[in-house]
Short mmCIF file of C-alpha atoms in Angstrom, two decimals:
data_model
loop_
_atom_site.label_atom_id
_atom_site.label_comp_id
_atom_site.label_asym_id
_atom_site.label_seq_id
_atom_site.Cartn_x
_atom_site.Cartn_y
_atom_site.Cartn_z
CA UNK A 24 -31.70 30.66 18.87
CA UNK A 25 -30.15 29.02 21.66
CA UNK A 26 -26.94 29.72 23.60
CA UNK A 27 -24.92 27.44 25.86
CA UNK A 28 -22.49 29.07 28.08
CA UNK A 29 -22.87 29.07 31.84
CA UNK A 30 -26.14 30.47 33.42
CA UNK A 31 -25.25 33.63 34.86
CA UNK A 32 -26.74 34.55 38.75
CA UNK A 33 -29.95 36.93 38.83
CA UNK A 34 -28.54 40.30 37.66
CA UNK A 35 -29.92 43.67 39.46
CA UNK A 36 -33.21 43.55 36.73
CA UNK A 37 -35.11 40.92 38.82
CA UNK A 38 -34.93 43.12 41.98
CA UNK A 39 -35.70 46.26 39.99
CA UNK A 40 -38.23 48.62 41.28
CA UNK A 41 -40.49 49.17 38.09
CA UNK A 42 -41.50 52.43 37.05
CA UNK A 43 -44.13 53.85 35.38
CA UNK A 44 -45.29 53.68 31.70
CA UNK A 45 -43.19 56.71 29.91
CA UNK A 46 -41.07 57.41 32.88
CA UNK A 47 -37.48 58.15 31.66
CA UNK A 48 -34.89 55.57 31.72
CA UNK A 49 -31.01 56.13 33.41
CA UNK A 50 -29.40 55.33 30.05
CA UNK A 51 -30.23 58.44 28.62
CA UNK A 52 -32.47 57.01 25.70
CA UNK A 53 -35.56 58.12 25.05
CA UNK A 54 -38.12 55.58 26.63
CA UNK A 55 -40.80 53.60 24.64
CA UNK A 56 -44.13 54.62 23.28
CA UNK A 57 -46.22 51.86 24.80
CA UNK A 58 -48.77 53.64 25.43
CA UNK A 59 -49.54 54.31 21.75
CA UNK A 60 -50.83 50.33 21.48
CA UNK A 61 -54.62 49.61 20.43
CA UNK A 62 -54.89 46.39 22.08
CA UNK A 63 -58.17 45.26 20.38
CA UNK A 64 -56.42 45.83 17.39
CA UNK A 65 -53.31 43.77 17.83
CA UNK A 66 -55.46 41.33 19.27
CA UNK A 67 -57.51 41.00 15.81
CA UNK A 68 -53.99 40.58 14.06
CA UNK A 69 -52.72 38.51 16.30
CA UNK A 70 -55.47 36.39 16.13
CA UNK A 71 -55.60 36.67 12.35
CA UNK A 72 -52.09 36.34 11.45
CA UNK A 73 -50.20 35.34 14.40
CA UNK A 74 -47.96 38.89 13.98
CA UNK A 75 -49.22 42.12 14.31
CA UNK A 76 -47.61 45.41 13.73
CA UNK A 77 -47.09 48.04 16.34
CA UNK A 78 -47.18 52.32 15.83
CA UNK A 79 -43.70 53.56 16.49
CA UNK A 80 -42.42 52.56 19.68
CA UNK A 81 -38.57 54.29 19.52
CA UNK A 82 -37.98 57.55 18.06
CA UNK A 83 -35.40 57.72 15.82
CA UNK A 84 -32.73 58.62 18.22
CA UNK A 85 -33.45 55.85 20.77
CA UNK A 86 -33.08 53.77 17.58
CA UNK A 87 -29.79 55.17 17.00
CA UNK A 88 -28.75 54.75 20.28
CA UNK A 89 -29.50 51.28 20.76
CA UNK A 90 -28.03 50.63 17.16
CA UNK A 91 -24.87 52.03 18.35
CA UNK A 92 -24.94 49.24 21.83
CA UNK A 93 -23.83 46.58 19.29
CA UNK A 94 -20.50 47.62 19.60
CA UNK A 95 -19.79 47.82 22.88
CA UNK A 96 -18.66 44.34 24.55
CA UNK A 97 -19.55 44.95 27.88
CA UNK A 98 -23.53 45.27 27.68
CA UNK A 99 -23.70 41.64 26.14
CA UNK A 100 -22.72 38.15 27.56
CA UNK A 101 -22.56 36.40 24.44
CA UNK A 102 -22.10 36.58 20.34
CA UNK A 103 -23.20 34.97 17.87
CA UNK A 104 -22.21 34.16 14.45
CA UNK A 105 -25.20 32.56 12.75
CA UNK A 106 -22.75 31.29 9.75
CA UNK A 107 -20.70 29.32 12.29
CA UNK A 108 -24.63 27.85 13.60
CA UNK A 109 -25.89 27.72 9.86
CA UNK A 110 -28.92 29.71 11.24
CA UNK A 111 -28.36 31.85 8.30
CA UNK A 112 -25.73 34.82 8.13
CA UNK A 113 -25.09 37.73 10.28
CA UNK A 114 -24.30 37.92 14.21
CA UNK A 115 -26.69 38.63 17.58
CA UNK A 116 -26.00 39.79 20.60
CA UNK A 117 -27.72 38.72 24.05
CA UNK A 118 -27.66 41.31 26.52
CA UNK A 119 -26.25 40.90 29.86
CA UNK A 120 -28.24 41.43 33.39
CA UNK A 121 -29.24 44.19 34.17
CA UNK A 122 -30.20 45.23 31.07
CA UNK A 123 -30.19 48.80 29.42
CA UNK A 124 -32.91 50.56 31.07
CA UNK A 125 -34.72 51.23 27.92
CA UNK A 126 -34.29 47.30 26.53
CA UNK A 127 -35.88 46.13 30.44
CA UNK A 128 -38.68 49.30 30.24
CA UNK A 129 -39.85 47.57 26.87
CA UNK A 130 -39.62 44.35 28.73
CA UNK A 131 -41.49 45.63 31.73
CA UNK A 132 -44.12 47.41 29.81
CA UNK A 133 -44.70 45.71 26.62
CA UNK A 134 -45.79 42.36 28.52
CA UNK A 135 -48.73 43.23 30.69
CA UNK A 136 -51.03 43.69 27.64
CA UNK A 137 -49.44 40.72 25.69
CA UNK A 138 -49.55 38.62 28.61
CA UNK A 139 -53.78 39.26 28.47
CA UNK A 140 -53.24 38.03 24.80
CA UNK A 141 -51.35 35.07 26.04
CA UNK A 142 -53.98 34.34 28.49
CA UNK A 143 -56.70 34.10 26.17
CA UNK A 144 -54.31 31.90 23.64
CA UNK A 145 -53.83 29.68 26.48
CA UNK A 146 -57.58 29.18 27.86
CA UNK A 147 -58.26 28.15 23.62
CA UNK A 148 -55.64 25.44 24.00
CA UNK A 149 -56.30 24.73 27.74
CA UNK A 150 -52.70 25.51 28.56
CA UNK A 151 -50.88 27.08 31.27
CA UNK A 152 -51.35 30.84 32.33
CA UNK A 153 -49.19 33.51 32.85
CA UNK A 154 -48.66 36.35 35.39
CA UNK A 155 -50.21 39.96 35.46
CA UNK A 156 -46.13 41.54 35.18
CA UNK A 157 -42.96 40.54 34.10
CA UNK A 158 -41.36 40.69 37.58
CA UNK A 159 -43.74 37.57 38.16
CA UNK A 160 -42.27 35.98 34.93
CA UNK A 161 -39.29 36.40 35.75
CA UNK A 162 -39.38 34.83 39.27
CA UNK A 163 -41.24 31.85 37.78
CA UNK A 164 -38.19 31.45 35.01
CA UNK A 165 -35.86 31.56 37.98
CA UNK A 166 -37.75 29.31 40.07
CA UNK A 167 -37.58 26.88 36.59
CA UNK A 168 -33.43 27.24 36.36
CA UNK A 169 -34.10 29.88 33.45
CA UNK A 170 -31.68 32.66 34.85
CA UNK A 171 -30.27 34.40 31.83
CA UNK A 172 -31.68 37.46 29.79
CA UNK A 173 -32.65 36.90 26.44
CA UNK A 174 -32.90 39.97 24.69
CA UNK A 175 -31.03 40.76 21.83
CA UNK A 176 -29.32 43.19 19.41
CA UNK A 177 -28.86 41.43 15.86
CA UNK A 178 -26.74 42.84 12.53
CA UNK A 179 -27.40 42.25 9.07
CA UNK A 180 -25.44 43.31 6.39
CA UNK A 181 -24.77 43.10 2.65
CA UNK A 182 -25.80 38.93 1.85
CA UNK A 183 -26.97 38.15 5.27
CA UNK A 184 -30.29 36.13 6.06
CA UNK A 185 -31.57 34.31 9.19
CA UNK A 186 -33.14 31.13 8.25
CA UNK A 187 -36.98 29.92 9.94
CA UNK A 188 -36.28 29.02 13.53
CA UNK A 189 -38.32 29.64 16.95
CA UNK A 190 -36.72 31.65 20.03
CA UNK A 191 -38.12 28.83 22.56
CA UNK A 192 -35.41 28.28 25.71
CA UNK A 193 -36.29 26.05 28.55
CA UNK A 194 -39.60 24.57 29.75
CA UNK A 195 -41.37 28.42 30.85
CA UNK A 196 -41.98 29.57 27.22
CA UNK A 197 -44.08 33.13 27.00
CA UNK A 198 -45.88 32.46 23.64
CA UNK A 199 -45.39 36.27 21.93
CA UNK A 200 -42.45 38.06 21.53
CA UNK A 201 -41.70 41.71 20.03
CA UNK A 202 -39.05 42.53 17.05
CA UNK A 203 -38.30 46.40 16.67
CA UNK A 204 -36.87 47.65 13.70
CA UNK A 205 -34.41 50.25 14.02
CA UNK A 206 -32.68 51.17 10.75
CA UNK A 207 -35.23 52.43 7.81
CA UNK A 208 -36.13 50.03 5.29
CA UNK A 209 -34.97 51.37 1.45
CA UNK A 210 -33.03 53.84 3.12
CA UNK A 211 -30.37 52.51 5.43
CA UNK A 212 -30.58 48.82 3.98
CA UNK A 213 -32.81 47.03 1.16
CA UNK A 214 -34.22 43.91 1.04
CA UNK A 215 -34.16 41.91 4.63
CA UNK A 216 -38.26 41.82 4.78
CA UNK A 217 -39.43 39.54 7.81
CA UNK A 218 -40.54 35.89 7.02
CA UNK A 219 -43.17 34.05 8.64
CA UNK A 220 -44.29 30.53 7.75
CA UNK A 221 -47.48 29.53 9.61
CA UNK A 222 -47.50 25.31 9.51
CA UNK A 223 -50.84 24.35 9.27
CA UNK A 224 -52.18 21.21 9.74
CA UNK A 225 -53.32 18.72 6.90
CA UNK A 226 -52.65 21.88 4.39
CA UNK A 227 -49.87 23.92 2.52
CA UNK A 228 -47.54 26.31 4.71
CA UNK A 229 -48.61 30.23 4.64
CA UNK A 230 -46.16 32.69 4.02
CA UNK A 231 -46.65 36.26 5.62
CA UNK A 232 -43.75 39.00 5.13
CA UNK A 233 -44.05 41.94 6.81
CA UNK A 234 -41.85 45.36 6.77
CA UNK A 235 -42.18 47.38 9.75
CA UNK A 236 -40.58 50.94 9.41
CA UNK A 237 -38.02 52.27 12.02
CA UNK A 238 -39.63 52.07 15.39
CA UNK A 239 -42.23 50.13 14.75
CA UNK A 240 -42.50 46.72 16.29
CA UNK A 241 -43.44 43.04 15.03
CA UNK A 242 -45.61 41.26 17.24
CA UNK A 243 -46.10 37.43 16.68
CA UNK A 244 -46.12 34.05 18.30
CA UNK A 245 -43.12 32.12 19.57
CA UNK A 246 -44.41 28.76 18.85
CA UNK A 247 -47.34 28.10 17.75
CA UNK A 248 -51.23 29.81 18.32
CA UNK A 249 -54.70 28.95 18.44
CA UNK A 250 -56.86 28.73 15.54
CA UNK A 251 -60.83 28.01 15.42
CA UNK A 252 -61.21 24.25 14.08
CA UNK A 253 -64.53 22.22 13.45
CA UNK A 254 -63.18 20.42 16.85
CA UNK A 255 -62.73 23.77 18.79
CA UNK A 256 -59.52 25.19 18.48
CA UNK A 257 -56.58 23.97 16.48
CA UNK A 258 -52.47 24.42 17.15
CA UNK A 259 -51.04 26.94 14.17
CA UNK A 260 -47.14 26.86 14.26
CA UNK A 261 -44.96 29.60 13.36
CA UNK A 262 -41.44 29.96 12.30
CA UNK A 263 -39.78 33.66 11.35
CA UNK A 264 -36.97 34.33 10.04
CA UNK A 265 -35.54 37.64 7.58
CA UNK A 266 -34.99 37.31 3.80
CA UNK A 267 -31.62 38.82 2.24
CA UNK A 268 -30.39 42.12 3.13
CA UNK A 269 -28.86 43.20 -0.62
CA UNK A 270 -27.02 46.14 0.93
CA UNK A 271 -26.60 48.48 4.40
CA UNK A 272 -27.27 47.40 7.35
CA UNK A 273 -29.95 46.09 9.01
CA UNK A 274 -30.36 46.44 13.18
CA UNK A 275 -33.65 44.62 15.05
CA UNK A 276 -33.74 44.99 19.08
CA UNK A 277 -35.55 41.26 19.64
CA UNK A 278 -37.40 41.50 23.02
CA UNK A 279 -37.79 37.81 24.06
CA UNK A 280 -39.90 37.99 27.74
CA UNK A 281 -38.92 34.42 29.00
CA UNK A 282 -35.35 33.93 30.41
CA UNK A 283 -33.01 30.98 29.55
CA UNK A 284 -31.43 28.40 31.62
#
């Protein structure tokens, strides 16, 4: 997904004082359960799968209430209609800088364990490393021309889809990225499972579908992740996308850690 209006300025989130895992946030939603993650066990997912699913990280209100940000024009700086694209059907919404305090705590708090992950990932493929927090992520995306939040709030109703793509934007690309659900499956919409196809290489595509209940989150890899080989490690790709919502709606908060240019 990939957006081309005018980079907006650093917003107030880059000069942010972070706080502390579970401390409130000034929105008035509830703030994430991050603490609930069993790192060696995402890690075995991850490393199995390329996605891993996360306990509950919203409540059910917090869900709600970030459901209910869709609608309001002013927390986004752009729309878009994935028809218009043919990226499938049904609309997302970036957030603008500075972002809701829960969407940034999520940001903030989710990466410092994936960004070990990422680490390891990138000492298999003798790629580049990453920084301990996202404030350091964030400077190095703004010292790259990557100034714009990436975030986003995305709809599904009644017929809508979003075909296989990757969320990669500029050069600085952080290799894992978190989906959380926020409607409940077979009650609030049906169908709409998440689609992965893993591209491996000299062998059929894998498919992995995976349907996270409200709260929970999707781990999985951006682009592409290592995989043990007879030469050392081999490069796995990975496209997502979400299969047919038949009826209600369907809401995902996407928490994307790089910025865009």
């Amino acid at each position: 997904m990939t957006s081309h209006h005018t980079p907006h300025p650093p917003g107030p989130e880059h000069g942010r004082t972070p706080t502390a895992p579970g401390a409130g946030t000034d929105d008035g939603i509830e703030p994430p359960a991050v603490d609930a993650l069993d790192r060696p066990t995402l890690t075995t997912a991850l490393d199995a799968d390329g996605v891993a699913v996360t306990p509950p990280l919203l409540s059910p209100r917090a869900c709600a209430e970030i459901r209910a940000l869709f609608d309001r024009d002013e927390v986004f700086r752009s729309t878009v209609d994935m028809s218009r694209h043919r990226f499938g059907s049904g609309r997302y919404r970036y957030f603008a800088a500075p972002l809701p305090p829960v969407v940034a705590a999520l940001r903030r708090q989710l990466y410092p364990p994936l960004a070990r992950i990422a680490n390891q990932w990138a000492e298999r493929l003798d790629g580049p490393r990453f920084p301990a927090t996202h404030a350091e992520l964030t400077a190095a995306c703004a010292a790259a021309g990557q100034l714009r939040p990436t975030p986003l709030l995305l709809r599904y109703g009644p017929g809508d889809h979003n075909c296989l793509h990757q969320d990669v934007y500029g050069e600085l690309t952080f290799p894992l990225q978190v989906a959380v659900m926020l409607d409940r499956p077979d009650v609030d919409f049906t169908g709409g499972e998440s689609v992965f196809v893993e591209q491996r290489p000299r062998a059929q595509s894998r498919p992995i579908v995976k349907r996270p209940g409200q709260g929970q989150g999707l781990i999985f890899a951006v682009h592409d992740r290592p995989v043990p080989s007879t030469r050392g490690w081999s490069r796995f790709m990975l496209r997502h996308g979400v299969s047919t919502v038949h009826d209600g709606r369907r809401h995902v908060l996407g928490v994307i850690f790089h910025d865009a240019p």
